[in-house]
Short mmCIF file of C-alpha atoms and ligand atoms in Angstrom, two decimals:
data_model
loop_
_atom_site.label_atom_id
_atom_site.label_comp_id
_atom_site.label_asym_id
_atom_site.label_seq_id
_atom_site.Cartn_x
_atom_site.Cartn_y
_atom_site.Cartn_z
CA MET U 20 29.59 1.64 -10.16
CA THR U 21 26.42 2.22 -12.19
CA PHE U 22 23.32 0.46 -10.97
CA SER U 23 21.38 -1.95 -13.22
CA LEU U 24 17.90 -2.90 -12.14
CA PRO U 25 17.59 -6.72 -12.31
CA ILE U 26 15.32 -7.96 -15.10
CA GLY U 27 12.91 -10.85 -14.41
CA PRO U 28 12.04 -13.87 -16.56
CA LEU U 29 9.46 -12.08 -18.71
CA GLY U 30 11.84 -9.20 -19.24
CA ILE U 31 10.17 -7.16 -16.50
CA PRO U 32 12.51 -4.86 -14.52
CA GLN U 33 12.14 -5.86 -10.89
CA LEU U 34 10.91 -2.62 -9.32
CA GLY U 35 8.38 -0.28 -10.85
CA PHE U 36 8.18 3.50 -10.33
CA GLY U 37 4.50 4.30 -9.80
CA THR U 38 2.90 7.44 -11.21
CA GLY U 39 -0.37 6.92 -9.29
CA THR U 40 -0.90 7.35 -5.49
CA TYR U 41 1.42 10.24 -4.51
CA TYR U 42 1.41 11.60 -8.10
CA TYR U 43 -2.23 10.79 -8.92
CA LYS U 44 -4.13 13.64 -10.58
CA GLY U 45 -7.18 11.90 -12.00
CA ALA U 46 -7.32 13.84 -15.28
CA ASP U 47 -4.70 14.83 -17.86
CA THR U 48 -6.16 18.33 -18.03
CA LEU U 49 -5.37 19.21 -14.39
CA THR U 50 -2.30 21.31 -13.47
CA PHE U 51 0.89 19.94 -14.98
CA ASN U 52 3.17 18.42 -12.32
CA GLN U 53 6.76 19.23 -13.20
CA SER U 54 8.02 17.45 -10.08
CA LEU U 55 6.76 14.14 -11.48
CA VAL U 56 8.59 14.76 -14.75
CA ASP U 57 11.79 15.57 -12.86
CA MET U 58 11.48 12.49 -10.62
CA LEU U 59 10.82 10.17 -13.57
CA VAL U 60 13.85 11.49 -15.41
CA GLU U 61 15.98 11.18 -12.27
CA ALA U 62 14.69 7.67 -11.51
CA VAL U 63 15.47 6.45 -15.03
CA HIS U 64 18.88 8.12 -14.94
CA GLN U 65 19.60 6.22 -11.74
CA GLY U 66 18.56 2.90 -13.30
CA PHE U 67 14.87 2.69 -12.32
CA ILE U 68 13.73 2.25 -15.88
CA HIS U 69 10.30 0.72 -15.12
CA ILE U 70 7.50 3.31 -15.21
CA ASP U 71 4.01 2.29 -14.10
CA THR U 72 1.11 4.45 -15.25
CA ALA U 73 -2.62 4.22 -16.00
CA GLU U 74 -5.41 6.04 -17.79
CA SER U 75 -7.13 6.93 -14.51
CA TYR U 76 -4.04 8.59 -12.96
CA GLY U 77 -4.34 11.56 -15.32
CA VAL U 78 -0.57 11.92 -15.70
CA TYR U 79 0.04 11.11 -19.37
CA PRO U 80 1.28 14.67 -20.06
CA GLU U 81 3.96 14.27 -17.36
CA VAL U 82 4.96 10.78 -18.52
CA ALA U 83 5.11 12.08 -22.10
CA ALA U 84 7.33 15.02 -21.08
CA ALA U 85 9.70 12.74 -19.17
CA LEU U 86 9.89 10.31 -22.10
CA LYS U 87 10.53 13.11 -24.56
CA GLN U 88 13.50 14.20 -22.50
CA LEU U 89 14.80 10.66 -21.90
CA LEU U 90 14.49 9.55 -25.51
CA THR U 91 16.90 12.24 -26.62
CA GLU U 92 19.62 10.44 -24.68
CA MET U 93 18.66 6.75 -24.63
CA ASP U 94 16.96 4.09 -26.71
CA ARG U 95 13.30 3.41 -26.24
CA SER U 96 14.25 -0.23 -25.56
CA SER U 97 16.12 0.85 -22.40
CA ILE U 98 12.87 1.99 -20.77
CA PHE U 99 9.97 -0.21 -19.66
CA ILE U 100 6.52 1.39 -19.68
CA THR U 101 3.38 -0.13 -18.22
CA ASP U 102 0.01 1.40 -19.02
CA LYS U 103 -3.39 0.34 -17.70
CA TYR U 104 -6.72 0.54 -19.45
CA SER U 105 -9.01 1.96 -16.77
CA GLY U 106 -12.18 2.41 -18.83
CA SER U 107 -12.04 6.20 -18.48
CA PRO U 108 -10.03 8.82 -16.61
CA SER U 109 -11.19 9.09 -12.97
CA LYS U 110 -12.11 12.76 -13.11
CA GLY U 111 -13.12 12.92 -16.76
CA ILE U 112 -16.28 12.08 -18.58
CA SER U 113 -14.79 10.89 -21.83
CA LYS U 114 -14.96 7.25 -22.70
CA ASN U 115 -11.94 6.09 -24.54
CA GLY U 116 -13.44 3.10 -26.30
CA THR U 117 -11.79 -0.29 -26.34
CA PRO U 118 -8.31 -0.98 -24.96
CA TYR U 119 -7.05 -1.00 -28.55
CA GLU U 120 -8.59 2.38 -29.35
CA HIS U 121 -7.33 3.81 -26.06
CA LEU U 122 -3.80 2.54 -26.53
CA LYS U 123 -3.44 3.87 -30.05
CA LYS U 124 -4.48 7.31 -28.84
CA ILE U 125 -2.17 7.15 -25.83
CA LEU U 126 0.88 6.02 -27.80
CA ASN U 127 0.46 9.09 -29.90
CA LYS U 128 0.30 11.25 -26.76
CA LEU U 129 3.32 9.54 -25.22
CA GLY U 130 5.37 9.77 -28.39
CA THR U 131 6.21 6.08 -28.55
CA ASP U 132 5.19 3.17 -30.77
CA TYR U 133 4.46 0.66 -28.03
CA VAL U 134 4.12 0.00 -24.32
CA ASP U 135 6.06 -2.82 -22.72
CA LEU U 136 3.13 -3.99 -20.63
CA TYR U 137 -0.55 -3.19 -20.98
CA LEU U 138 -2.98 -4.15 -18.20
CA ILE U 139 -6.74 -4.11 -17.69
CA HIS U 140 -6.89 -1.98 -14.54
CA SER U 141 -9.60 -3.97 -12.81
CA PRO U 142 -12.26 -6.57 -13.55
CA PHE U 143 -14.95 -4.07 -12.49
CA ILE U 144 -14.79 -1.90 -15.60
CA THR U 145 -16.75 -4.32 -17.72
CA ASN U 146 -20.16 -3.14 -16.59
CA GLU U 147 -22.69 -0.92 -18.27
CA LYS U 148 -20.29 1.97 -17.66
CA ILE U 149 -18.23 1.10 -20.73
CA GLY U 150 -20.41 -1.49 -22.37
CA PHE U 151 -17.93 -4.27 -23.07
CA THR U 152 -17.72 -7.73 -21.60
CA LEU U 153 -14.46 -8.93 -20.12
CA ALA U 154 -14.04 -11.34 -23.03
CA GLU U 155 -14.41 -8.46 -25.52
CA ILE U 156 -11.95 -6.37 -23.57
CA TRP U 157 -9.43 -9.22 -23.54
CA LYS U 158 -9.82 -9.69 -27.31
CA SER U 159 -8.99 -6.05 -27.77
CA MET U 160 -5.93 -6.44 -25.51
CA GLU U 161 -4.82 -9.36 -27.67
CA LYS U 162 -5.15 -7.19 -30.75
CA CYS U 163 -2.73 -4.70 -29.13
CA LEU U 164 -0.28 -7.56 -28.65
CA ASP U 165 -0.75 -9.04 -32.12
CA GLU U 166 -0.18 -5.66 -33.78
CA GLY U 167 2.88 -4.88 -31.64
CA PHE U 168 1.41 -1.91 -29.76
CA ALA U 169 1.90 -3.79 -26.48
CA LYS U 170 4.83 -6.14 -25.91
CA ARG U 171 3.04 -7.96 -23.09
CA ILE U 172 -0.55 -7.96 -21.85
CA GLY U 173 -2.02 -8.67 -18.47
CA VAL U 174 -4.50 -7.64 -15.81
CA SER U 175 -4.71 -5.92 -12.45
CA ASN U 176 -6.84 -6.58 -9.36
CA PHE U 177 -8.18 -9.78 -10.91
CA ALA U 178 -9.52 -12.59 -8.73
CA VAL U 179 -9.17 -16.30 -9.54
CA SER U 180 -12.63 -16.50 -11.14
CA ASP U 181 -11.89 -13.47 -13.38
CA LEU U 182 -8.68 -15.10 -14.57
CA GLN U 183 -10.41 -18.42 -15.14
CA ASP U 184 -13.01 -16.65 -17.30
CA ILE U 185 -10.31 -15.11 -19.47
CA LEU U 186 -8.21 -18.26 -19.67
CA GLN U 187 -11.19 -20.16 -21.11
CA THR U 188 -11.26 -18.11 -24.30
CA ALA U 189 -7.88 -16.41 -24.44
CA GLY U 190 -5.60 -16.81 -27.44
CA HIS U 191 -2.84 -15.22 -25.34
CA LYS U 192 -2.98 -15.66 -21.60
CA PRO U 193 -2.46 -12.74 -19.20
CA LEU U 194 1.23 -12.66 -18.29
CA VAL U 195 0.86 -10.39 -15.27
CA ASN U 196 -1.63 -9.70 -12.50
CA GLN U 197 -0.83 -6.47 -10.64
CA ILE U 198 -2.51 -6.67 -7.25
CA GLU U 199 -2.50 -4.97 -3.88
CA PHE U 200 0.06 -7.03 -2.01
CA ASN U 201 1.92 -6.51 1.22
CA ALA U 202 2.89 -8.54 4.27
CA PHE U 203 -0.51 -7.78 5.83
CA LEU U 204 -2.47 -8.57 2.65
CA GLN U 205 -0.94 -11.61 1.00
CA ASN U 206 -4.04 -12.56 -0.98
CA GLN U 207 -5.99 -9.62 -2.34
CA THR U 208 -8.67 -12.19 -3.16
CA PRO U 209 -8.84 -15.81 -1.99
CA GLY U 210 -6.13 -18.05 -3.44
CA ILE U 211 -4.84 -15.47 -5.93
CA PHE U 212 -1.16 -15.77 -4.97
CA GLN U 213 -1.06 -19.54 -5.45
CA PHE U 214 -3.24 -19.48 -8.57
CA CYS U 215 -0.96 -16.99 -10.32
CA LYS U 216 2.13 -18.93 -9.27
CA SER U 217 0.76 -22.21 -10.57
CA HIS U 218 -0.36 -20.64 -13.88
CA GLU U 219 2.94 -18.80 -14.32
CA ILE U 220 1.23 -15.42 -14.19
CA THR U 221 3.74 -12.93 -12.81
CA LEU U 222 2.50 -11.06 -9.78
CA GLU U 223 3.22 -7.40 -9.33
CA ALA U 224 2.69 -5.87 -5.87
CA TYR U 225 1.30 -2.38 -5.62
CA SER U 226 1.41 -0.61 -2.24
CA PRO U 227 4.05 -3.04 -0.92
CA LEU U 228 5.07 -0.66 1.87
CA ALA U 229 1.65 -0.33 3.49
CA PRO U 230 2.85 -2.20 6.64
CA LEU U 231 5.26 0.69 7.21
CA THR U 232 3.23 3.61 6.00
CA LYS U 233 -0.36 2.74 6.92
CA VAL U 234 -0.16 0.74 10.14
CA ASP U 235 -0.44 1.88 13.72
CA HIS U 236 2.67 0.25 15.16
CA SER U 237 1.67 0.86 18.73
CA SER U 238 -0.25 -2.34 19.16
CA GLY U 239 -0.45 -6.07 18.44
CA VAL U 240 0.77 -7.59 15.21
CA GLY U 241 1.79 -4.21 13.81
CA GLU U 242 4.22 -3.81 16.68
CA GLN U 243 5.48 -7.40 16.34
CA MET U 244 6.17 -6.87 12.63
CA ASP U 245 7.82 -3.54 13.29
CA LEU U 246 10.12 -5.14 15.87
CA PHE U 247 11.07 -7.98 13.55
CA LEU U 248 11.67 -5.63 10.60
CA GLY U 249 13.82 -3.57 12.95
CA GLN U 250 15.91 -6.65 13.87
CA LEU U 251 16.39 -7.56 10.21
CA ALA U 252 17.24 -3.97 9.36
CA GLU U 253 19.92 -3.96 12.03
CA LYS U 254 21.31 -7.36 11.03
CA TYR U 255 21.68 -6.42 7.35
CA ASP U 256 22.36 -2.71 7.90
CA LYS U 257 19.29 -1.87 5.85
CA THR U 258 16.12 0.19 6.36
CA LYS U 259 12.70 -1.32 7.01
CA THR U 260 11.67 -0.09 3.57
CA GLN U 261 14.47 -2.15 2.03
CA ILE U 262 13.57 -5.22 4.11
CA LEU U 263 9.91 -5.10 3.02
CA LEU U 264 10.76 -4.64 -0.67
CA ARG U 265 13.28 -7.49 -0.40
CA TRP U 266 10.62 -9.74 1.14
CA VAL U 267 8.32 -9.04 -1.82
CA LEU U 268 11.11 -9.80 -4.30
CA GLN U 269 12.12 -13.04 -2.61
CA LEU U 270 8.53 -14.26 -3.00
CA GLY U 271 9.01 -13.82 -6.74
CA VAL U 272 6.75 -10.76 -6.87
CA VAL U 273 7.66 -7.47 -8.59
CA PRO U 274 7.18 -4.47 -6.26
CA ILE U 275 5.60 -1.31 -7.66
CA SER U 276 6.43 1.55 -5.33
CA THR U 277 6.89 5.29 -5.74
CA THR U 278 8.60 8.18 -4.03
CA SER U 279 8.68 11.95 -3.84
CA LYS U 280 12.30 11.88 -2.63
CA ARG U 281 15.48 11.48 -4.62
CA SER U 282 17.18 9.96 -1.58
CA ARG U 283 14.76 7.05 -1.76
CA LEU U 284 16.27 6.00 -5.11
CA GLN U 285 19.55 5.34 -3.35
CA GLU U 286 17.64 3.33 -0.76
CA TRP U 287 15.97 1.28 -3.53
CA LYS U 288 19.35 0.35 -4.98
CA GLY U 289 20.24 -1.23 -1.66
CA VAL U 290 17.34 -3.67 -2.03
CA PHE U 291 19.27 -5.65 -4.63
CA ASP U 292 22.59 -6.29 -2.92
CA PHE U 293 21.56 -8.61 -0.11
CA GLN U 294 19.41 -11.65 0.53
CA LEU U 295 17.16 -12.50 3.46
CA GLU U 296 17.46 -16.02 4.80
CA GLN U 297 14.50 -18.22 3.88
CA ALA U 298 13.53 -18.53 7.57
CA GLU U 299 13.38 -14.73 7.79
CA VAL U 300 11.19 -14.51 4.70
CA ASP U 301 8.93 -17.13 6.27
CA THR U 302 8.74 -15.25 9.57
CA VAL U 303 7.66 -12.02 7.86
CA THR U 304 5.09 -14.07 5.96
CA SER U 305 3.72 -15.73 9.08
CA ILE U 306 3.61 -12.60 11.23
CA GLY U 307 1.89 -10.90 8.31
CA GLN U 308 -0.70 -13.63 8.01
CA SER U 309 -1.81 -13.14 11.60
CA TYR U 310 -2.74 -9.49 10.97
CA LYS U 311 -6.53 -9.18 11.14
CA PRO U 312 -8.46 -7.69 9.54
CA ARG U 313 -6.23 -7.52 6.48
CA LEU U 314 -4.54 -4.23 5.61
CA ARG U 315 -6.51 -3.29 2.51
CA LEU U 316 -6.42 0.21 1.01
CA TYR U 317 -8.03 -0.36 -2.42
CA MET U 318 -11.08 -2.13 -3.87
CA ARG U 319 -12.56 -2.22 -0.38
CA SER U 320 -16.17 -2.13 -1.49
CA GLN U 321 -15.60 -5.22 -3.62
CA TYR U 322 -13.01 -7.17 -1.64
CA SER U 323 -13.22 -6.29 2.06
CA LYS U 324 -15.72 -9.15 2.46
CA TYR U 325 -12.63 -11.39 2.40
CA ASP U 326 -11.06 -9.73 5.45
N1 LIG J 404 -3.20 -1.40 -10.13
C1 LIG J 404 -3.76 -0.66 -9.19
O1 LIG J 404 -4.99 -0.71 -8.99
C2 LIG J 404 -2.91 0.22 -8.35
C3 LIG J 404 -1.61 0.48 -8.72
N2 LIG J 404 -0.81 1.30 -7.95
C4 LIG J 404 0.56 1.60 -8.45
O2 LIG J 404 1.50 1.33 -7.42
C5 LIG J 404 2.29 2.50 -7.18
C6 LIG J 404 2.83 2.51 -5.78
O3 LIG J 404 1.77 2.51 -4.82
P1 LIG J 404 2.05 3.04 -3.34
O4 LIG J 404 0.89 2.68 -2.50
O5 LIG J 404 2.42 4.47 -3.38
O6 LIG J 404 3.34 2.15 -2.94
P2 LIG J 404 4.16 1.94 -1.59
O7 LIG J 404 3.40 1.12 -0.61
O8 LIG J 404 5.48 1.44 -2.00
O9 LIG J 404 4.27 3.36 -0.96
C7 LIG J 404 5.13 4.35 -1.50
C8 LIG J 404 5.11 5.49 -0.52
O10 LIG J 404 5.73 5.07 0.70
C9 LIG J 404 6.48 6.13 1.21
N3 LIG J 404 7.55 5.55 2.02
C10 LIG J 404 8.57 4.77 1.65
N4 LIG J 404 9.32 4.38 2.72
C11 LIG J 404 8.75 4.98 3.79
C12 LIG J 404 9.05 5.00 5.16
N5 LIG J 404 10.09 4.34 5.67
N6 LIG J 404 8.24 5.71 6.00
C13 LIG J 404 7.18 6.40 5.51
N7 LIG J 404 6.85 6.42 4.20
C14 LIG J 404 7.63 5.72 3.36
C15 LIG J 404 6.97 6.88 -0.02
O11 LIG J 404 7.05 8.23 0.34
P3 LIG J 404 8.39 9.11 0.10
O12 LIG J 404 7.95 10.18 -0.81
O13 LIG J 404 8.75 9.55 1.47
O14 LIG J 404 9.44 8.21 -0.50
C16 LIG J 404 5.86 6.68 -1.04
O15 LIG J 404 4.96 7.77 -1.09
C17 LIG J 404 1.35 3.64 -7.56
O16 LIG J 404 2.00 4.87 -7.76
C18 LIG J 404 0.72 3.07 -8.82
O17 LIG J 404 1.60 3.23 -9.92
C19 LIG J 404 -1.25 1.82 -6.76
C20 LIG J 404 -2.54 1.59 -6.35
C21 LIG J 404 -3.50 0.81 -7.12
#
């Protein structure tokens, strides 16, 4: 039976394939990574049609090559592409102007007329570095939406106050906030989970597997979580990876993961054919909340004060 990735209320496929982290290069001009192209093509072939990329990852050439291959065999509408306006590539010196100017240039590079979701990568790119205020940046995002170059617009790593600022003047509200989210970091910034829920802003979780990949399981809460994930894995005949991704999904959050291994795609499929009981979801949540300090891998200089 062929696998179809479930699609959420805003038309967002419910698991994103990340082209940052493991595949991060930092500049488009660095050595071309054929293995990323091959994995993207394989992932989409297997039904993982949601590709998550960003200006700062430096992987547009690879995403473009994968798309070129895929679009010979399927419609553009069968693939969901997220791009993020980062302000500039991480390892480059060029400034790419406004989000609108950046996107138009990137669409040309990617060989497509639009992205499905376009995000402001973080609220910290509005400083003197690029010379635009957040309100100006949002206006430019709205222009992308109005002219059809982005089907949806949103933000990433935004705190409640950043969202409130935008909501005051926005013609179109942000539909998505992509944040660092895992069982050991359930609010990247204070109150963000509840705020997004109550304003119907879809949350996407990047680094959802950090409790498996970045925690020392030999002590305390890490060990307690590991034991409980192990029990659930045994009960449902699943892996701990599948249990953690399922927990994210059952909270109504879209996980953005990645992999270097084809076998992992098979594992991902098994995230969508079972359901945790509500009490089990709640137990993962409450064990996770007792993990101190929080498990935070990104934006530490700005946000670790909350841990
Ligand atoms: N908006 C933002 O600021 C940010 C966005 N992102 C986006 O999110 C994406 C995903 O982030 P990432 O942190 O990689 O997500 P995850 O937390 O899902 O980690 C994915 C990694 O976990 C490994 N993994 C999976 N299962 C296991 C296991 N059982 N044991 C050990 N390792 C395992 C995978 O390796 P394997 O190769 O073995 O499968 C893979 O490299 C990025 O690529 C990017 O697109 C990321 C950071 C910031």
